[in-house]
Amino acid sequence: MTGDLPSYYFRLRENGAFVFRVGAEDRQRRSEMDQIAVVNIRNGEVKPHGDRQLTEADEQAIARWMVDRRATLAAREMEDIFRLSEQMGLAAHWAQSRATDAQLEEVTDELLLAMHDLRSLLVRKKAERLMKKTGET
């Protein structure tokens, strides 16, 4: 079983992970996991656990994980935005075809404010990009 296990295990937490070094099976055929660090993905901070000294292999594994994790989170974020766009289309269809007056009354103000906020921000950002593209400031 040990041959199938990775050398490191990253227990996810909201802002990063706890990093464990996975040890070989002992006589009772149990694998050991030894916490070696805590990683904060937002600021890139890596804190060795206790009085541990991280090896170069530890640091490389953590750095690779951080790159991979950031890429995963960025891909998920984009997928969430595309999903939101689909949900907005479904909400429009719902409002047109199935929503009752009471349901529309309940959600209209909140949706209008959220859409106004999003539209204002998107228009401003688009204008900024167009100005950069044409060389204006």
GROMACS .gro file of N, CA and C in nm:
model
  411
    1MET      N    1   0.081  -0.119   0.000
    1MET     CA    2   0.000   0.000   0.000
    1MET      C    3   0.085   0.126   0.000
    2THR      N    4   0.202   0.123   0.062
    2THR     CA    5   0.284   0.242   0.072
    2THR      C    6   0.326   0.293  -0.065
    3GLY      N    7   0.352   0.205  -0.159
    3GLY     CA    8   0.391   0.246  -0.292
    3GLY      C    9   0.285   0.330  -0.361
    4ASP      N   10   0.161   0.315  -0.322
    4ASP     CA   11   0.052   0.389  -0.382
    4ASP      C   12   0.030   0.525  -0.318
    5LEU      N   13   0.085   0.546  -0.201
    5LEU     CA   14   0.060   0.670  -0.128
    5LEU      C   15   0.157   0.779  -0.172
    6PRO      N   16   0.109   0.904  -0.176
    6PRO     CA   17   0.201   1.016  -0.205
    6PRO      C   18   0.290   1.040  -0.084
    7SER      N   19   0.395   1.115  -0.104
    7SER     CA   20   0.488   1.147   0.005
    7SER      C   21   0.432   1.253   0.099
    8TYR      N   22   0.338   1.332   0.047
    8TYR     CA   23   0.281   1.441   0.126
    8TYR      C   24   0.130   1.437   0.115
    9TYR      N   25   0.065   1.482   0.222
    9TYR     CA   26  -0.080   1.497   0.224
    9TYR      C   27  -0.110   1.639   0.267
   10PHE      N   28  -0.199   1.706   0.194
   10PHE     CA   29  -0.238   1.842   0.224
   10PHE      C   30  -0.383   1.842   0.269
   11ARG      N   31  -0.404   1.864   0.399
   11ARG     CA   32  -0.541   1.871   0.453
   11ARG      C   33  -0.589   2.014   0.434
   12LEU      N   34  -0.685   2.029   0.345
   12LEU     CA   35  -0.733   2.163   0.311
   12LEU      C   36  -0.798   2.231   0.429
   13ARG      N   37  -0.781   2.360   0.432
   13ARG     CA   38  -0.851   2.449   0.523
   13ARG      C   39  -0.887   2.572   0.443
   14GLU      N   40  -0.963   2.662   0.501
   14GLU     CA   41  -1.017   2.773   0.424
   14GLU      C   42  -0.911   2.853   0.349
   15ASN      N   43  -0.800   2.884   0.412
   15ASN     CA   44  -0.698   2.968   0.350
   15ASN      C   45  -0.573   2.894   0.309
   16GLY      N   46  -0.578   2.763   0.300
   16GLY     CA   47  -0.458   2.689   0.266
   16GLY      C   48  -0.468   2.545   0.306
   17ALA      N   49  -0.366   2.498   0.381
   17ALA     CA   50  -0.365   2.357   0.418
   17ALA      C   51  -0.268   2.332   0.532
   18PHE      N   52  -0.293   2.221   0.600
   18PHE     CA   53  -0.195   2.163   0.691
   18PHE      C   54  -0.119   2.062   0.608
   19VAL      N   55   0.011   2.060   0.619
   19VAL     CA   56   0.094   1.972   0.537
   19VAL      C   57   0.146   1.858   0.624
   20PHE      N   58   0.127   1.736   0.575
   20PHE     CA   59   0.173   1.617   0.644
   20PHE      C   60   0.271   1.542   0.556
   21ARG      N   61   0.376   1.491   0.616
   21ARG     CA   62   0.465   1.398   0.547
   21ARG      C   63   0.410   1.259   0.576
   22VAL      N   64   0.391   1.180   0.472
   22VAL     CA   65   0.336   1.046   0.486
   22VAL      C   66   0.452   0.950   0.505
   23GLY      N   67   0.446   0.875   0.617
   23GLY     CA   68   0.553   0.781   0.647
   23GLY      C   69   0.521   0.641   0.600
   24ALA      N   70   0.621   0.558   0.602
   24ALA     CA   71   0.605   0.419   0.561
   24ALA      C   72   0.519   0.343   0.661
   25GLU      N   73   0.464   0.234   0.616
   25GLU     CA   74   0.384   0.149   0.705
   25GLU      C   75   0.472   0.093   0.815
   26ASP      N   76   0.416   0.083   0.934
   26ASP     CA   77   0.489   0.020   1.043
   26ASP      C   78   0.452  -0.128   1.049
   27ARG      N   79   0.492  -0.194   1.154
   27ARG     CA   80   0.468  -0.338   1.164
   27ARG      C   81   0.319  -0.373   1.167
   28GLN      N   82   0.238  -0.282   1.214
   28GLN     CA   83   0.093  -0.307   1.217
   28GLN      C   84   0.027  -0.265   1.085
   29ARG      N   85   0.109  -0.236   0.984
   29ARG     CA   86   0.063  -0.198   0.850
   29ARG      C   87  -0.017  -0.068   0.851
   30ARG      N   88   0.026   0.023   0.938
   30ARG     CA   89  -0.038   0.155   0.943
   30ARG      C   90   0.059   0.258   0.888
   31SER      N   91   0.008   0.346   0.806
   31SER     CA   92   0.090   0.457   0.757
   31SER      C   93   0.083   0.569   0.859
   32GLU      N   94   0.194   0.638   0.873
   32GLU     CA   95   0.201   0.749   0.967
   32GLU      C   96   0.196   0.880   0.889
   33MET      N   97   0.125   0.977   0.946
   33MET     CA   98   0.123   1.111   0.889
   33MET      C   99   0.175   1.206   0.995
   34ASP      N  100   0.279   1.278   0.960
   34ASP     CA  101   0.346   1.368   1.053
   34ASP      C  102   0.329   1.511   1.002
   35GLN      N  103   0.260   1.596   1.079
   35GLN     CA  104   0.240   1.734   1.034
   35GLN      C  105   0.373   1.806   1.033
   36ILE      N  106   0.403   1.869   0.919
   36ILE     CA  107   0.530   1.940   0.906
   36ILE      C  108   0.515   2.090   0.887
   37ALA      N  109   0.396   2.135   0.841
   37ALA     CA  110   0.382   2.279   0.814
   37ALA      C  111   0.235   2.318   0.802
   38VAL      N  112   0.215   2.449   0.803
   38VAL     CA  113   0.085   2.509   0.775
   38VAL      C  114   0.109   2.608   0.661
   39VAL      N  115   0.022   2.603   0.560
   39VAL     CA  116   0.036   2.688   0.442
   39VAL      C  117  -0.082   2.784   0.434
   40ASN      N  118  -0.052   2.911   0.409
   40ASN     CA  119  -0.156   3.011   0.382
   40ASN      C  120  -0.147   3.043   0.234
   41ILE      N  121  -0.247   3.000   0.158
   41ILE     CA  122  -0.244   3.015   0.012
   41ILE      C  123  -0.261   3.161  -0.030
   42ARG      N  124  -0.328   3.241   0.051
   42ARG     CA  125  -0.353   3.381   0.013
   42ARG      C  126  -0.226   3.465   0.015
   43ASN      N  127  -0.146   3.449   0.119
   43ASN     CA  128  -0.026   3.532   0.127
   43ASN      C  129   0.103   3.454   0.099
   44GLY      N  130   0.091   3.324   0.072
   44GLY     CA  131   0.207   3.244   0.038
   44GLY      C  132   0.293   3.203   0.156
   45GLU      N  133   0.245   3.229   0.275
   45GLU     CA  134   0.324   3.200   0.395
   45GLU      C  135   0.324   3.049   0.425
   46VAL      N  136   0.442   2.998   0.455
   46VAL     CA  137   0.460   2.858   0.496
   46VAL      C  138   0.525   2.861   0.633
   47LYS      N  139   0.453   2.806   0.732
   47LYS     CA  140   0.507   2.802   0.868
   47LYS      C  141   0.536   2.657   0.904
   48PRO      N  142   0.663   2.626   0.933
   48PRO     CA  143   0.693   2.491   0.980
   48PRO      C  144   0.617   2.463   1.109
   49HIS      N  145   0.574   2.341   1.125
   49HIS     CA  146   0.499   2.301   1.244
   49HIS      C  147   0.595   2.277   1.360
   50GLY      N  148   0.569   2.344   1.470
   50GLY     CA  149   0.654   2.327   1.589
   50GLY      C  150   0.796   2.372   1.561
   51ASP      N  151   0.891   2.287   1.598
   51ASP     CA  152   1.032   2.323   1.577
   51ASP      C  153   1.091   2.250   1.456
   52ARG      N  154   1.008   2.214   1.363
   52ARG     CA  155   1.051   2.142   1.243
   52ARG      C  156   1.136   2.230   1.153
   53GLN      N  157   1.226   2.166   1.084
   53GLN     CA  158   1.302   2.228   0.976
   53GLN      C  159   1.255   2.160   0.847
   54LEU      N  160   1.206   2.238   0.753
   54LEU     CA  161   1.161   2.180   0.627
   54LEU      C  162   1.281   2.149   0.540
   55THR      N  163   1.275   2.033   0.476
   55THR     CA  164   1.381   1.994   0.383
   55THR      C  165   1.356   2.063   0.250
   56GLU      N  166   1.453   2.056   0.163
   56GLU     CA  167   1.436   2.112   0.029
   56GLU      C  168   1.323   2.039  -0.044
   57ALA      N  169   1.314   1.908  -0.024
   57ALA     CA  170   1.205   1.831  -0.086
   57ALA      C  171   1.070   1.876  -0.032
   58ASP      N  172   1.062   1.903   0.099
   58ASP     CA  173   0.939   1.953   0.159
   58ASP      C  174   0.900   2.086   0.095
   59GLU      N  175   0.995   2.177   0.087
   59GLU     CA  176   0.968   2.309   0.032
   59GLU      C  177   0.926   2.302  -0.114
   60GLN      N  178   0.989   2.213  -0.191
   60GLN     CA  179   0.952   2.198  -0.333
   60GLN      C  180   0.812   2.139  -0.347
   61ALA      N  181   0.779   2.041  -0.265
   61ALA     CA  182   0.646   1.981  -0.270
   61ALA      C  183   0.539   2.083  -0.232
   62ILE      N  184   0.568   2.164  -0.131
   62ILE     CA  185   0.473   2.266  -0.088
   62ILE      C  186   0.457   2.372  -0.197
   63ALA      N  187   0.566   2.415  -0.257
   63ALA     CA  188   0.560   2.515  -0.364
   63ALA      C  189   0.480   2.463  -0.483
   64ARG      N  190   0.502   2.336  -0.522
   64ARG     CA  191   0.425   2.276  -0.632
   64ARG      C  192   0.277   2.271  -0.598
   65TRP      N  193   0.246   2.232  -0.473
   65TRP     CA  194   0.107   2.224  -0.430
   65TRP      C  195   0.041   2.363  -0.436
   66MET      N  196   0.115   2.466  -0.392
   66MET     CA  197   0.059   2.600  -0.393
   66MET      C  198   0.029   2.647  -0.536
   67VAL      N  199   0.117   2.619  -0.630
   67VAL     CA  200   0.093   2.655  -0.770
   67VAL      C  201  -0.030   2.581  -0.821
   68ASP      N  202  -0.035   2.450  -0.797
   68ASP     CA  203  -0.149   2.370  -0.842
   68ASP      C  204  -0.279   2.414  -0.776
   69ARG      N  205  -0.274   2.444  -0.647
   69ARG     CA  206  -0.395   2.484  -0.575
   69ARG      C  207  -0.448   2.618  -0.625
   70ARG      N  208  -0.356   2.711  -0.648
   70ARG     CA  209  -0.399   2.841  -0.701
   70ARG      C  210  -0.464   2.825  -0.839
   71ALA      N  211  -0.408   2.739  -0.921
   71ALA     CA  212  -0.466   2.714  -1.054
   71ALA      C  213  -0.604   2.651  -1.041
   72THR      N  214  -0.619   2.557  -0.949
   72THR     CA  215  -0.749   2.494  -0.926
   72THR      C  216  -0.852   2.596  -0.880
   73LEU      N  217  -0.814   2.680  -0.786
   73LEU     CA  218  -0.907   2.781  -0.734
   73LEU      C  219  -0.945   2.882  -0.842
   74ALA      N  220  -0.848   2.921  -0.926
   74ALA     CA  221  -0.878   3.016  -1.034
   74ALA      C  222  -0.973   2.953  -1.135
   75ALA      N  223  -0.952   2.826  -1.168
   75ALA     CA  224  -1.042   2.757  -1.262
   75ALA      C  225  -1.182   2.746  -1.204
   76ARG      N  226  -1.191   2.714  -1.076
   76ARG     CA  227  -1.323   2.705  -1.011
   76ARG      C  228  -1.393   2.840  -1.009
   77GLU      N  229  -1.316   2.945  -0.984
   77GLU     CA  230  -1.375   3.078  -0.982
   77GLU      C  231  -1.435   3.112  -1.118
   78MET      N  232  -1.363   3.085  -1.225
   78MET     CA  233  -1.415   3.112  -1.359
   78MET      C  234  -1.538   3.025  -1.387
   79GLU      N  235  -1.534   2.900  -1.348
   79GLU     CA  236  -1.649   2.812  -1.368
   79GLU      C  237  -1.771   2.865  -1.292
   80ASP      N  238  -1.749   2.918  -1.172
   80ASP     CA  239  -1.859   2.977  -1.095
   80ASP      C  240  -1.920   3.096  -1.168
   81ILE      N  241  -1.837   3.177  -1.232
   81ILE     CA  242  -1.887   3.294  -1.304
   81ILE      C  243  -1.969   3.250  -1.426
   82PHE      N  244  -1.920   3.151  -1.500
   82PHE     CA  245  -1.997   3.101  -1.614
   82PHE      C  246  -2.128   3.038  -1.566
   83ARG      N  247  -2.123   2.969  -1.454
   83ARG     CA  248  -2.245   2.910  -1.398
   83ARG      C  249  -2.343   3.020  -1.357
   84LEU      N  250  -2.292   3.130  -1.303
   84LEU     CA  251  -2.377   3.243  -1.266
   84LEU      C  252  -2.448   3.299  -1.390
   85SER      N  253  -2.375   3.311  -1.498
   85SER     CA  254  -2.436   3.359  -1.622
   85SER      C  255  -2.551   3.269  -1.665
   86GLU      N  256  -2.529   3.138  -1.657
   86GLU     CA  257  -2.637   3.043  -1.688
   86GLU      C  258  -2.754   3.059  -1.592
   87GLN      N  259  -2.725   3.076  -1.465
   87GLN     CA  260  -2.830   3.092  -1.365
   87GLN      C  261  -2.911   3.219  -1.390
   88MET      N  262  -2.846   3.323  -1.436
   88MET     CA  263  -2.919   3.446  -1.466
   88MET      C  264  -3.018   3.423  -1.581
   89GLY      N  265  -2.976   3.347  -1.682
   89GLY     CA  266  -3.067   3.313  -1.791
   89GLY      C  267  -3.184   3.230  -1.742
   90LEU      N  268  -3.155   3.133  -1.656
   90LEU     CA  269  -3.262   3.050  -1.599
   90LEU      C  270  -3.356   3.133  -1.512
   91ALA      N  271  -3.300   3.230  -1.439
   91ALA     CA  272  -3.384   3.317  -1.356
   91ALA      C  273  -3.476   3.402  -1.443
   92ALA      N  274  -3.423   3.449  -1.555
   92ALA     CA  275  -3.507   3.528  -1.646
   92ALA      C  276  -3.622   3.443  -1.700
   93HIS      N  277  -3.591   3.321  -1.737
   93HIS     CA  278  -3.696   3.231  -1.787
   93HIS      C  279  -3.799   3.203  -1.677
   94TRP      N  280  -3.751   3.179  -1.556
   94TRP     CA  281  -3.841   3.154  -1.442
   94TRP      C  282  -3.932   3.275  -1.419
   95ALA      N  283  -3.872   3.395  -1.420
   95ALA     CA  284  -3.951   3.517  -1.394
   95ALA      C  285  -4.057   3.537  -1.503
   96GLN      N  286  -4.023   3.501  -1.625
   96GLN     CA  287  -4.117   3.519  -1.735
   96GLN      C  288  -4.225   3.412  -1.739
   97SER      N  289  -4.189   3.289  -1.705
   97SER     CA  290  -4.282   3.179  -1.731
   97SER      C  291  -4.349   3.117  -1.608
   98ARG      N  292  -4.284   3.120  -1.492
   98ARG     CA  293  -4.340   3.045  -1.380
   98ARG      C  294  -4.358   3.124  -1.251
   99ALA      N  295  -4.289   3.233  -1.235
   99ALA     CA  296  -4.292   3.305  -1.108
   99ALA      C  297  -4.429   3.366  -1.082
  100THR      N  298  -4.470   3.358  -0.958
  100THR     CA  299  -4.594   3.423  -0.917
  100THR      C  300  -4.564   3.569  -0.882
  101ASP      N  301  -4.667   3.649  -0.874
  101ASP     CA  302  -4.648   3.788  -0.835
  101ASP      C  303  -4.582   3.798  -0.697
  102ALA      N  304  -4.623   3.711  -0.605
  102ALA     CA  305  -4.565   3.713  -0.470
  102ALA      C  306  -4.416   3.677  -0.474
  103GLN      N  307  -4.379   3.578  -0.555
  103GLN     CA  308  -4.238   3.541  -0.567
  103GLN      C  309  -4.156   3.654  -0.628
  104LEU      N  310  -4.211   3.717  -0.731
  104LEU     CA  311  -4.140   3.828  -0.794
  104LEU      C  312  -4.125   3.945  -0.697
  105GLU      N  313  -4.227   3.971  -0.620
  105GLU     CA  314  -4.220   4.079  -0.521
  105GLU      C  315  -4.109   4.051  -0.419
  106GLU      N  316  -4.093   3.925  -0.385
  106GLU     CA  317  -3.993   3.886  -0.285
  106GLU      C  318  -3.850   3.903  -0.335
  107VAL      N  319  -3.824   3.880  -0.463
  107VAL     CA  320  -3.686   3.879  -0.513
  107VAL      C  321  -3.648   3.998  -0.600
  108THR      N  322  -3.743   4.073  -0.649
  108THR     CA  323  -3.714   4.175  -0.749
  108THR      C  324  -3.614   4.280  -0.702
  109ASP      N  325  -3.634   4.341  -0.588
  109ASP     CA  326  -3.543   4.448  -0.543
  109ASP      C  327  -3.401   4.397  -0.525
  110GLU      N  328  -3.388   4.282  -0.461
  110GLU     CA  329  -3.254   4.227  -0.438
  110GLU      C  330  -3.184   4.196  -0.570
  111LEU      N  331  -3.257   4.135  -0.662
  111LEU     CA  332  -3.196   4.103  -0.792
  111LEU      C  333  -3.162   4.230  -0.871
  112LEU      N  334  -3.251   4.327  -0.871
  112LEU     CA  335  -3.223   4.450  -0.944
  112LEU      C  336  -3.101   4.522  -0.889
  113LEU      N  337  -3.087   4.529  -0.757
  113LEU     CA  338  -2.970   4.593  -0.698
  113LEU      C  339  -2.841   4.518  -0.732
  114ALA      N  340  -2.845   4.386  -0.721
  114ALA     CA  341  -2.727   4.306  -0.753
  114ALA      C  342  -2.689   4.321  -0.901
  115MET      N  343  -2.789   4.319  -0.988
  115MET     CA  344  -2.761   4.332  -1.131
  115MET      C  345  -2.712   4.473  -1.164
  116HIS      N  346  -2.767   4.575  -1.100
  116HIS     CA  347  -2.722   4.712  -1.122
  116HIS      C  348  -2.576   4.726  -1.078
  117ASP      N  349  -2.542   4.672  -0.962
  117ASP     CA  350  -2.405   4.677  -0.911
  117ASP      C  351  -2.311   4.607  -1.008
  118LEU      N  352  -2.346   4.487  -1.051
  118LEU     CA  353  -2.262   4.411  -1.143
  118LEU      C  354  -2.248   4.484  -1.277
  119ARG      N  355  -2.359   4.533  -1.331
  119ARG     CA  356  -2.355   4.602  -1.459
  119ARG      C  357  -2.267   4.726  -1.450
  120SER      N  358  -2.281   4.805  -1.347
  120SER     CA  359  -2.200   4.927  -1.331
  120SER      C  360  -2.052   4.892  -1.327
  121LEU      N  361  -2.017   4.791  -1.252
  121LEU     CA  362  -1.878   4.750  -1.241
  121LEU      C  363  -1.825   4.698  -1.374
  122LEU      N  364  -1.902   4.614  -1.442
  122LEU     CA  365  -1.858   4.559  -1.570
  122LEU      C  366  -1.840   4.668  -1.676
  123VAL      N  367  -1.931   4.764  -1.680
  123VAL     CA  368  -1.920   4.874  -1.777
  123VAL      C  369  -1.795   4.957  -1.748
  124ARG      N  370  -1.770   4.988  -1.620
  124ARG     CA  371  -1.652   5.067  -1.583
  124ARG      C  372  -1.523   4.992  -1.620
  125LYS      N  373  -1.518   4.862  -1.589
  125LYS     CA  374  -1.398   4.783  -1.620
  125LYS      C  375  -1.377   4.771  -1.771
  126LYS      N  376  -1.485   4.756  -1.845
  126LYS     CA  377  -1.476   4.747  -1.992
  126LYS      C  378  -1.422   4.879  -2.047
  127ALA      N  379  -1.472   4.990  -1.997
  127ALA     CA  380  -1.423   5.121  -2.041
  127ALA      C  381  -1.275   5.137  -2.010
  128GLU      N  382  -1.233   5.093  -1.893
  128GLU     CA  383  -1.090   5.101  -1.856
  128GLU      C  384  -1.005   5.019  -1.951
  129ARG      N  385  -1.051   4.899  -1.985
  129ARG     CA  386  -0.974   4.815  -2.078
  129ARG      C  387  -0.967   4.878  -2.216
  130LEU      N  388  -1.078   4.935  -2.262
  130LEU     CA  389  -1.078   5.000  -2.394
  130LEU      C  390  -0.986   5.121  -2.396
  131MET      N  391  -0.985   5.196  -2.286
  131MET     CA  392  -0.897   5.312  -2.279
  131MET      C  393  -0.750   5.270  -2.280
  132LYS      N  394  -0.717   5.163  -2.211
  132LYS     CA  395  -0.580   5.111  -2.213
  132LYS      C  396  -0.541   5.067  -2.352
  133LYS      N  397  -0.634   5.000  -2.419
  133LYS     CA  398  -0.608   4.948  -2.554
  133LYS      C  399  -0.582   5.061  -2.653
  134THR      N  400  -0.654   5.173  -2.639
  134THR     CA  401  -0.636   5.284  -2.732
  134THR      C  402  -0.528   5.382  -2.685
  135GLY      N  403  -0.469   5.356  -2.567
  135GLY     CA  404  -0.362   5.439  -2.518
  135GLY      C  405  -0.406   5.561  -2.441
  136GLU      N  406  -0.535   5.573  -2.412
  136GLU     CA  407  -0.582   5.687  -2.335
  136GLU      C  408  -0.571   5.655  -2.186
  137THR      N  409  -0.571   5.759  -2.105
  137THR     CA  410  -0.569   5.739  -1.960
  137THR      C  411  -0.668   5.825  -1.890
   0.00000   0.00000   0.00000
